[in-house]
Coordinates of C-alpha atoms in Angstrom, one line a residue:
Chain L
M28 CA -29.8 11.8 -24.1
D29 CA -28.9 8.1 -25.2
E30 CA -25.2 8.8 -24.4
T31 CA -24.4 5.0 -26.5
L32 CA -25.8 6.3 -29.6
L33 CA -24.4 9.9 -29.7
R34 CA -20.4 7.5 -28.8
S35 CA -21.4 5.0 -31.9
L36 CA -22.1 7.9 -34.2
T37 CA -18.7 10.3 -33.3
P38 CA -16.3 8.2 -34.8
S39 CA -18.3 8.2 -38.5
V40 CA -19.5 12.3 -38.2
L41 CA -15.2 12.6 -37.1
G42 CA -14.3 10.5 -39.8
I43 CA -17.1 11.7 -42.6
L44 CA -15.2 15.7 -41.6
V45 CA -11.7 14.3 -42.1
R46 CA -12.3 12.4 -45.1
R47 CA -13.4 16.0 -46.5
G48 CA -9.8 17.6 -46.2
I49 CA -10.5 19.2 -42.7
D50 CA -7.8 18.6 -40.5
F51 CA -7.9 16.4 -37.2
A52 CA -7.8 19.3 -34.9
A53 CA -10.6 21.0 -36.2
A54 CA -12.3 18.6 -37.0
E55 CA -12.8 17.1 -33.7
D56 CA -13.7 20.4 -31.9
A57 CA -16.7 21.2 -34.7
V58 CA -18.0 17.9 -33.9
Q59 CA -17.5 18.1 -30.2
D60 CA -19.5 21.5 -30.8
A61 CA -21.8 19.8 -32.6
L62 CA -22.3 16.7 -29.6
V63 CA -22.7 19.8 -27.0
E64 CA -25.9 21.5 -29.7
A65 CA -27.4 17.7 -29.9
V66 CA -27.4 17.3 -26.6
R67 CA -29.0 21.2 -25.9
V68 CA -31.2 20.2 -28.6
W69 CA -32.5 16.8 -28.9
P70 CA -34.6 15.8 -25.6
S71 CA -37.1 18.5 -26.7
D72 CA -36.4 18.4 -30.9
P73 CA -35.3 14.8 -31.7
P74 CA -34.0 14.4 -35.4
R75 CA -35.4 12.3 -37.7
D76 CA -31.7 11.9 -38.9
P77 CA -29.3 11.4 -36.3
K78 CA -26.1 10.9 -38.0
G79 CA -26.7 13.4 -40.6
W80 CA -28.2 16.1 -38.5
L81 CA -24.4 15.5 -36.6
T82 CA -23.0 16.3 -39.9
T83 CA -24.9 18.8 -41.0
V84 CA -24.1 21.0 -37.2
A85 CA -20.5 19.9 -36.9
W86 CA -19.8 21.2 -40.7
R87 CA -21.6 23.8 -40.4
R88 CA -19.9 24.5 -37.2
F89 CA -16.2 23.8 -39.0
L90 CA -17.3 27.0 -41.6
D91 CA -17.7 29.5 -38.4
A92 CA -14.8 28.6 -37.1
A93 CA -13.2 28.5 -40.5
R94 CA -14.4 32.1 -41.5
A95 CA -13.8 33.7 -38.2
D96 CA -10.3 32.9 -38.8
A97 CA -8.9 35.3 -41.5
A98 CA -6.3 32.9 -42.4
R99 CA -8.2 29.6 -43.2
R100 CA -10.3 32.3 -46.5
R101 CA -8.7 30.1 -48.8
R102 CA -9.4 27.1 -47.6
E103 CA -13.5 28.5 -46.9
D104 CA -13.1 29.5 -50.9
L105 CA -12.2 25.4 -51.1
V106 CA -15.1 24.2 -49.4
D107 CA -18.2 27.0 -50.2
E108 CA -17.5 25.1 -53.6
E109 CA -18.3 21.5 -52.4
P110 CA -22.2 20.2 -52.4
T111 CA -23.7 20.6 -48.7
P112 CA -24.1 17.6 -47.1
G113 CA -26.5 14.8 -48.4
P114 CA -27.2 11.5 -46.0
A115 CA -23.7 10.1 -44.7
R116 CA -22.1 7.5 -45.7
T117 CA -21.5 5.2 -43.1
V118 CA -18.7 2.2 -42.4
D119 CA -15.9 3.5 -45.1
D120 CA -15.4 6.7 -43.3
T121 CA -14.7 5.2 -39.9
L122 CA -11.9 3.1 -41.3
Q123 CA -9.9 5.9 -43.0
L124 CA -9.9 6.6 -38.8
Y125 CA -8.9 3.7 -37.3
F126 CA -5.6 3.6 -39.7
L127 CA -5.2 6.9 -38.5
C128 CA -5.4 6.3 -35.1
A129 CA -2.5 3.5 -35.6
H130 CA -0.4 5.1 -37.1
P131 CA 3.2 3.9 -37.3
S132 CA 4.4 7.0 -36.1
L133 CA 2.0 7.2 -33.4
T134 CA 3.8 5.3 -30.0
P135 CA 1.8 2.2 -28.6
S136 CA 0.0 4.2 -25.9
S137 CA -0.7 6.9 -28.1
A138 CA -2.1 4.9 -30.7
V139 CA -4.1 3.4 -27.9
A140 CA -4.8 7.2 -26.3
L141 CA -6.3 8.5 -29.6
T142 CA -8.1 5.3 -31.0
L143 CA -10.1 4.8 -27.4
R144 CA -10.7 9.0 -27.9
A145 CA -11.5 9.3 -32.0
V146 CA -13.1 5.7 -33.3
G147 CA -14.2 4.9 -29.6
G148 CA -15.8 8.1 -28.8
L149 CA -14.5 7.9 -25.4
T150 CA -14.3 11.6 -23.0
T151 CA -10.3 12.2 -22.4
R152 CA -11.2 11.0 -18.1
Q153 CA -12.4 8.6 -18.9
I154 CA -9.7 6.8 -20.8
A155 CA -7.2 8.8 -18.1
H156 CA -9.7 6.6 -14.9
A157 CA -8.8 3.5 -17.7
Y158 CA -5.1 4.0 -17.7
L159 CA -5.1 5.1 -13.8
V160 CA -3.2 8.3 -15.4
P161 CA -4.5 11.4 -14.3
E162 CA -6.7 13.1 -17.2
A163 CA -4.1 16.6 -17.6
T164 CA -1.2 13.3 -18.8
M165 CA -3.9 11.8 -21.0
A166 CA -5.2 15.0 -22.2
Q167 CA -1.5 16.0 -22.9
R168 CA -1.0 12.5 -24.8
I169 CA -3.6 12.3 -26.9
S170 CA -3.2 16.3 -28.1
R171 CA 0.5 14.8 -28.7
A172 CA -1.0 12.3 -31.4
K173 CA -2.8 14.6 -32.8
R174 CA -0.5 17.2 -33.7
T175 CA 1.2 13.7 -34.8
V176 CA -1.2 12.5 -37.0
S177 CA -2.9 15.9 -38.5
G178 CA -0.6 16.2 -41.3
L179 CA -0.8 12.9 -42.7
R180 CA -3.6 12.3 -45.8
F181 CA -6.0 9.0 -46.6
D182 CA -4.7 8.9 -48.9
R183 CA -3.5 5.3 -48.3
P184 CA -5.0 2.3 -46.8
G185 CA -3.1 1.4 -43.1
D186 CA -1.5 -1.3 -42.1
V187 CA -4.3 -3.7 -41.2
A188 CA -1.8 -5.9 -38.8
T189 CA -1.1 -2.4 -36.6
V190 CA -4.9 -1.7 -36.2
L191 CA -5.2 -5.0 -35.0
R192 CA -2.1 -4.5 -32.6
V193 CA -3.3 -1.4 -31.3
L194 CA -7.0 -3.0 -30.7
Y195 CA -5.1 -6.4 -29.0
L196 CA -3.7 -4.1 -25.9
V197 CA -6.9 -1.7 -26.1
F198 CA -8.5 -5.8 -24.9
N199 CA -5.6 -6.9 -22.8
E200 CA -5.1 -3.7 -20.8
G201 CA -7.9 -5.1 -17.8
Y202 CA -10.6 -3.7 -16.0
S203 CA -9.6 -1.4 -14.0
G204 CA -11.6 2.9 -14.2
D205 CA -15.3 3.3 -14.6
V206 CA -15.4 1.7 -19.1
D207 CA -14.5 -1.8 -19.8
L208 CA -12.5 -1.7 -22.2
A209 CA -11.9 -5.4 -22.8
A210 CA -16.0 -4.8 -23.8
E211 CA -14.7 -1.4 -25.8
A212 CA -11.7 -3.7 -27.8
I213 CA -14.6 -5.9 -28.8
R214 CA -17.5 -3.4 -29.7
L215 CA -14.6 -1.4 -32.0
T216 CA -13.3 -4.8 -33.8
R217 CA -16.5 -5.6 -34.3
Q218 CA -17.1 -2.6 -36.2
L219 CA -13.6 -3.2 -38.1
A220 CA -14.8 -6.3 -38.6
A221 CA -18.1 -4.9 -40.0
A222 CA -16.2 -2.3 -42.4
I223 CA -13.2 -4.5 -43.9
D224 CA -13.2 -8.3 -45.3
H225 CA -10.0 -9.2 -43.4
P226 CA -9.4 -13.5 -42.0
E227 CA -7.0 -11.5 -39.2
V228 CA -9.7 -8.7 -38.1
A229 CA -12.7 -11.8 -37.9
G230 CA -9.3 -14.0 -36.0
L231 CA -9.1 -10.8 -33.7
L232 CA -12.5 -10.8 -33.2
A233 CA -13.3 -14.3 -32.5
L234 CA -10.1 -14.9 -29.8
M235 CA -11.7 -11.9 -28.0
L236 CA -15.1 -13.3 -27.5
L237 CA -13.6 -16.0 -26.7
H238 CA -11.4 -14.8 -24.3
H239 CA -13.6 -12.9 -22.3
A240 CA -16.2 -15.7 -22.9
R241 CA -14.2 -16.6 -19.7
R242 CA -13.7 -13.7 -17.9
A243 CA -16.7 -14.5 -14.7
A244 CA -15.1 -17.8 -14.2
R245 CA -11.1 -16.4 -14.6
T246 CA -11.6 -14.7 -11.0
A247 CA -13.3 -16.4 -7.5
P248 CA -15.3 -13.1 -5.2
D249 CA -12.0 -12.2 -3.7
G250 CA -10.2 -11.0 -6.8
S251 CA -7.6 -14.2 -7.0
L252 CA -7.0 -15.8 -10.0
V253 CA -8.8 -19.6 -11.2
P254 CA -6.4 -20.8 -13.2
L255 CA -7.5 -22.9 -16.7
A256 CA -8.8 -26.3 -14.9
E257 CA -10.7 -24.9 -12.2
Q258 CA -12.8 -22.6 -13.7
D259 CA -16.1 -23.1 -13.1
R260 CA -17.4 -23.8 -16.2
S261 CA -20.9 -23.4 -15.7
R262 CA -19.8 -19.6 -15.9
W263 CA -18.3 -19.5 -19.0
D264 CA -20.6 -17.7 -21.7
T265 CA -22.2 -20.5 -23.9
R266 CA -23.1 -17.1 -26.6
S267 CA -20.0 -15.5 -26.4
I268 CA -18.1 -18.8 -27.3
A269 CA -20.6 -20.2 -29.6
E270 CA -20.7 -16.7 -31.9
G271 CA -16.5 -16.7 -31.3
V272 CA -16.5 -20.2 -33.0
E273 CA -18.2 -19.6 -35.9
I274 CA -16.6 -15.8 -36.6
L275 CA -13.4 -18.7 -36.3
Q276 CA -14.5 -21.3 -38.7
G277 CA -15.5 -18.6 -41.0
A278 CA -12.0 -16.6 -41.0
L279 CA -10.5 -20.6 -40.9
A280 CA -12.2 -21.2 -43.8
R281 CA -10.4 -19.2 -46.2
D282 CA -7.4 -20.2 -45.9
Q283 CA -5.4 -17.2 -45.6
L284 CA -4.4 -18.0 -41.4
G285 CA -2.9 -15.9 -38.9
E286 CA -1.3 -15.5 -35.6
F287 CA -5.0 -14.6 -34.1
Q288 CA -6.8 -17.1 -36.0
A289 CA -4.1 -19.5 -34.8
Q290 CA -4.6 -18.3 -31.5
A291 CA -8.3 -17.8 -31.6
A292 CA -8.2 -21.5 -32.5
I293 CA -6.1 -22.2 -29.4
A294 CA -8.5 -20.6 -27.0
A295 CA -11.9 -22.3 -29.2
L296 CA -10.2 -25.6 -28.1
H297 CA -9.8 -25.0 -24.8
A298 CA -13.6 -23.2 -24.8
D299 CA -15.4 -26.7 -26.1
A300 CA -14.1 -29.1 -23.5
P301 CA -16.4 -29.8 -21.0
T302 CA -14.1 -30.3 -18.3
A303 CA -10.5 -29.3 -18.0
E304 CA -9.1 -33.4 -18.2
E305 CA -11.2 -33.5 -21.8
T306 CA -9.2 -30.9 -23.1
D307 CA -7.4 -32.1 -27.0
W308 CA -4.4 -31.0 -26.2
V309 CA -3.0 -32.5 -28.8
Q310 CA -4.4 -30.3 -31.8
I311 CA -3.9 -27.5 -28.8
V312 CA 0.4 -28.7 -29.5
E313 CA -0.8 -28.7 -33.4
W314 CA -1.9 -24.9 -33.4
Y315 CA 1.1 -24.3 -31.2
D316 CA 3.5 -25.1 -33.9
E317 CA 1.2 -23.4 -36.3
L318 CA 2.1 -20.1 -34.5
A319 CA 5.4 -21.2 -33.1
R320 CA 5.9 -20.6 -37.4
L321 CA 4.0 -17.7 -38.1
T322 CA 5.5 -15.5 -35.2
D323 CA 8.7 -16.8 -33.9
N324 CA 7.9 -15.5 -30.5
P325 CA 9.0 -16.7 -27.4
V326 CA 6.5 -16.9 -25.3
V327 CA 4.8 -19.3 -28.1
R328 CA 7.9 -21.4 -27.2
L329 CA 6.5 -21.4 -23.5
N330 CA 3.4 -22.0 -23.7
R331 CA 3.5 -24.4 -26.3
A332 CA 5.9 -26.5 -23.0
V333 CA 2.8 -26.2 -20.7
A334 CA 0.4 -28.0 -23.6
V335 CA 3.2 -30.6 -24.7
G336 CA 2.9 -31.4 -20.8
A337 CA -0.7 -31.7 -20.6
A338 CA -0.2 -33.9 -23.8
D339 CA 2.6 -35.9 -23.7
G340 CA 2.9 -36.1 -20.1
P341 CA 4.7 -33.8 -17.5
R342 CA 8.7 -35.1 -18.3
A343 CA 8.0 -33.9 -22.7
G344 CA 6.9 -30.3 -20.9
L345 CA 10.2 -30.0 -19.7
A346 CA 11.5 -31.2 -22.5
A347 CA 10.6 -28.8 -24.1
L348 CA 11.3 -26.1 -22.1
A349 CA 14.5 -26.8 -21.9
A350 CA 14.8 -25.9 -25.0
V351 CA 13.4 -22.1 -24.4
D352 CA 14.6 -19.2 -22.8
D353 CA 14.9 -18.9 -18.9
A354 CA 14.8 -15.5 -18.5
L355 CA 11.3 -15.3 -19.9
P356 CA 8.4 -13.4 -18.6
R357 CA 6.2 -16.5 -16.0
Y358 CA 9.2 -18.8 -17.6
T359 CA 9.3 -20.4 -13.8
A360 CA 5.8 -21.0 -13.3
V361 CA 5.8 -23.0 -15.9
A362 CA 9.0 -24.7 -14.9
A363 CA 6.8 -25.2 -11.0
Y364 CA 3.8 -26.0 -12.6
L365 CA 5.3 -29.1 -14.9
H366 CA 7.5 -30.3 -11.8
E367 CA 4.7 -30.2 -9.4
R368 CA 2.8 -32.7 -12.1
D369 CA 5.8 -34.8 -12.4
G370 CA 5.8 -34.8 -8.8
D371 CA 8.7 -32.9 -8.0
L372 CA 7.3 -31.3 -5.0
A373 CA 10.1 -29.6 -2.9
R374 CA 11.8 -28.6 -6.1
A375 CA 8.0 -27.4 -7.3
A376 CA 7.9 -25.1 -4.3
R377 CA 10.7 -23.1 -4.6
L378 CA 10.3 -22.3 -8.2
Y379 CA 6.0 -20.6 -7.3
S380 CA 7.8 -19.2 -4.9
E381 CA 10.8 -17.6 -6.8
A382 CA 7.6 -17.4 -9.5
A383 CA 6.0 -15.3 -7.3
Q384 CA 8.8 -11.9 -6.6
Q385 CA 8.8 -12.0 -10.8
A386 CA 4.8 -11.8 -11.3
P387 CA 4.5 -8.5 -13.1
N388 CA 1.1 -8.2 -10.9
L389 CA -0.4 -8.1 -7.4
A390 CA -3.4 -10.7 -8.5
E391 CA -0.4 -13.0 -10.0
R392 CA 1.6 -12.9 -7.1
D393 CA -0.7 -13.5 -4.7
H394 CA -1.9 -17.0 -6.5
L395 CA 1.8 -18.1 -6.9
T396 CA 2.6 -17.3 -3.5
R397 CA -0.4 -19.5 -2.7
Q398 CA 1.0 -22.6 -4.8
A399 CA 4.3 -22.7 -3.2
A400 CA 2.5 -22.3 0.0
R401 CA -0.3 -25.2 -0.7
L402 CA 2.7 -27.3 -2.1
N403 CA 5.2 -26.2 1.8
A404 CA 2.3 -27.0 4.0
R405 CA 2.3 -30.4 2.0
G406 CA 5.4 -31.3 2.6
R407 CA 5.4 -29.8 6.8
R408 CA 2.6 -32.9 7.4
Chain E
M3 CA 2.8 2.0 -20.9
A4 CA 3.8 0.4 -17.1
K5 CA 4.2 2.6 -14.7
Y6 CA 7.8 3.3 -13.0
L7 CA 8.4 5.3 -9.4
L8 CA 11.6 7.0 -9.6
L9 CA 12.6 7.1 -5.7
K10 CA 15.3 10.1 -5.1
H11 CA 17.4 8.7 -3.0
Y12 CA 19.6 11.2 0.0
R13 CA 22.5 8.9 0.1
G14 CA 24.9 8.5 -2.9
G15 CA 25.6 4.2 -3.4
P16 CA 28.3 2.1 -3.3
A17 CA 30.5 3.9 -5.3
A18 CA 32.3 7.3 -4.2
A19 CA 30.2 10.3 -5.2
V20 CA 31.0 12.5 -8.3
N21 CA 29.1 15.9 -6.4
D22 CA 28.1 15.3 -3.0
V23 CA 28.1 18.1 -1.4
P24 CA 25.7 18.5 0.6
M25 CA 22.3 21.3 0.3
D26 CA 22.7 23.6 2.1
Q27 CA 26.5 24.3 1.7
W28 CA 25.4 25.2 -1.7
T29 CA 24.3 28.9 -2.9
P30 CA 20.7 29.9 -3.5
A31 CA 20.9 30.0 -6.5
E32 CA 22.6 26.7 -7.2
I33 CA 19.2 25.5 -5.7
S34 CA 17.5 27.5 -7.5
A35 CA 18.4 25.9 -10.4
H36 CA 18.0 22.5 -9.1
M37 CA 14.8 23.1 -8.3
Q38 CA 14.1 24.3 -11.6
Y39 CA 15.5 21.7 -13.8
M40 CA 13.6 18.5 -11.5
R41 CA 10.1 21.3 -12.5
D42 CA 11.0 21.7 -15.9
F43 CA 12.3 17.8 -16.0
A44 CA 8.2 16.9 -14.9
A45 CA 6.7 19.9 -16.7
R46 CA 7.9 18.7 -19.7
L47 CA 7.2 14.5 -19.2
E48 CA 3.2 16.6 -19.0
G49 CA 3.4 18.1 -21.6
T50 CA 4.8 14.2 -23.5
G51 CA 2.4 12.3 -21.1
E52 CA 4.4 10.5 -19.0
F53 CA 3.7 12.0 -15.8
V54 CA 1.8 10.8 -13.4
D55 CA 2.8 12.6 -9.7
G56 CA 5.5 13.6 -7.4
Q57 CA 6.5 14.8 -4.2
A58 CA 8.6 15.1 -1.8
L59 CA 9.2 13.7 1.2
A60 CA 10.7 15.7 4.7
P61 CA 13.3 14.0 6.3
E62 CA 11.8 12.9 9.4
G63 CA 10.1 10.0 9.4
T64 CA 9.0 7.9 12.4
F65 CA 8.3 3.7 12.8
V66 CA 4.9 2.3 13.7
R67 CA 3.7 -1.0 14.9
Y68 CA 0.8 -2.6 16.0
D69 CA 2.1 -4.0 20.1
G70 CA -1.0 -5.3 21.2
E71 CA -4.3 -3.6 23.1
G72 CA -3.6 -0.6 24.9
R73 CA 0.5 -0.9 24.7
P74 CA 1.2 2.6 23.0
P75 CA 2.8 2.0 19.1
V76 CA 6.6 1.5 19.4
T77 CA 7.9 4.2 17.0
D78 CA 12.0 3.7 16.5
G79 CA 14.8 0.4 16.3
P80 CA 17.3 -0.4 14.4
F81 CA 16.0 -0.6 11.3
A82 CA 16.7 0.7 7.9
E83 CA 14.9 3.8 7.5
T84 CA 14.4 5.0 5.0
K85 CA 14.3 8.4 6.1
D86 CA 17.8 8.4 5.4
L87 CA 17.7 7.3 2.1
I88 CA 14.5 8.6 0.0
A89 CA 14.0 12.3 -0.5
G90 CA 11.0 12.0 -2.4
W91 CA 9.9 10.5 -5.8
M92 CA 8.2 10.9 -9.5
V93 CA 5.9 7.9 -11.0
I94 CA 5.9 8.3 -14.4
D95 CA 4.2 6.3 -17.0
V96 CA 6.3 5.2 -19.9
D97 CA 6.2 3.1 -22.6
S98 CA 9.3 1.1 -22.3
Y99 CA 11.8 0.1 -19.4
D100 CA 14.8 1.9 -21.7
R101 CA 12.6 5.2 -22.1
A102 CA 12.4 4.5 -18.3
V103 CA 16.0 4.7 -17.4
E104 CA 16.9 7.1 -19.9
L105 CA 14.5 9.3 -18.2
A106 CA 15.8 8.6 -14.7
G107 CA 19.4 9.2 -15.8
E108 CA 18.2 12.8 -17.4
L109 CA 17.0 13.4 -13.6
S110 CA 20.2 12.3 -11.6
A111 CA 21.7 15.1 -14.1
A112 CA 19.9 17.7 -12.3
P113 CA 22.4 20.4 -10.9
G114 CA 24.4 20.5 -7.6
A115 CA 27.2 22.7 -6.3
G116 CA 28.9 24.4 -9.2
G117 CA 25.8 23.6 -11.3
K118 CA 27.1 20.3 -12.2
P119 CA 25.4 17.6 -12.3
I120 CA 25.1 16.3 -8.8
H121 CA 24.9 12.5 -9.4
E122 CA 21.9 11.5 -7.7
W123 CA 21.4 7.9 -7.2
L124 CA 17.6 6.9 -8.4
E125 CA 16.0 3.6 -7.9
L126 CA 13.6 3.0 -10.8
R127 CA 11.1 0.2 -9.5
P128 CA 8.0 -0.7 -11.9
F129 CA 4.5 -0.9 -10.3
L130 CA 2.7 -3.9 -9.7
S131 CA -0.4 -4.1 -12.3
E132 CA -4.2 -4.9 -12.2
P133 CA -3.7 -8.6 -14.7
P134 CA -4.9 -8.4 -18.0
T135 CA -7.5 -9.9 -19.3
I136 CA -5.5 -13.3 -20.3
T137 CA -3.9 -14.9 -17.9
E138 CA -4.3 -18.4 -19.5

């Protein structure tokens, strides 16, 4: 039984049913029933058109359920007049699901969970594992999300920016659990990019591919972080980089710059450098300026200070840093880095250990503690 | 989507306690009401998809450490012992820090003697997480 095939078909079948006017929760029940039937029947009798098969069976299951429910009689009359399902259309219906699952009425965590469930076709257990919460908690989160969106209709296109934010949240969630959420986010963004012609969708896809390409080099075998400058660049995935750059160029050529395209451009410049020293920092600073213009995000100004430090020297970096709010996460780590490059090792060591106290995750805390220890050991010699 | 640990404390905080009648001097009905409040709180968070885990701790505690081959572990000492402080904990998974503070405030209002809120101190600590994908 091809589980990947089933998973990839689930959202479009669901999309078709919802498009035909079935309530979201009822449609999902019907699709689940059809999947169970497929697992039973397909091994001995594989269908010629798996998607058409699933749609037809799910539709019948829905009709059965509707007939069994007297309260739904009126809807049954309506569906009687509908034409019988023919060959299923593809992308269009799934696109509606993306917008529904990223609806602004949902909290970010609910939108993420619903997207992985309905568009991604993951099981509740898989999603719960990935987010390290009990299955019951995730089941509740998803069913609340379903209730929230169940009254909504598809009469207006949703907000692409919201969908992209949800997909980027999934991508950034890391790698815990038995499902690789980064790969899953790329798969879903690919699907979205195929369905919708939008430069920022392409920008996000390029950004994910470029970040993902560096994944193998980003951590040492013991799990500790390897900073960009020290990464073994031969371990970067060149195919993924080439694809990301090509997608990005296509998007930039359309001259509708957005924040994901600008971020992808920065990632592409890093990926393009044969060594850390040969990085085109001047151009990276220019892209950060663009990004700051587009988003006015303080984190962007913080990252820009790092780039300025590399392009024009640590003093210039510290001057750029002085204009940034020092309460930002990672501010202290950036200050430590720039002071070290400026030769003030004692101050850098102090700042590194201060930054370690504020680190949001274990790998980062360990990395910063090691930086402080390295400088302190040098001071003692 | 961040996890927080809510640590329930046996002791009050620096300010004068508002309703600090020890639990063994409550009426059985007051104890039941207190427990029910916490159960309802947890059940509601299960409903919102924000509950991760929760347990109560016994008031006994022992310190143990390695003290060299063949020597017994040391089991007491002049430490600040959490058994004096920590009564139990709950882990929640919420969208924001503000939401975590809101829920902690609500749990701290569990009823005690006379059915009045006990104003229990709750310590709120964020979990360190897995590193996100983007680290550069």
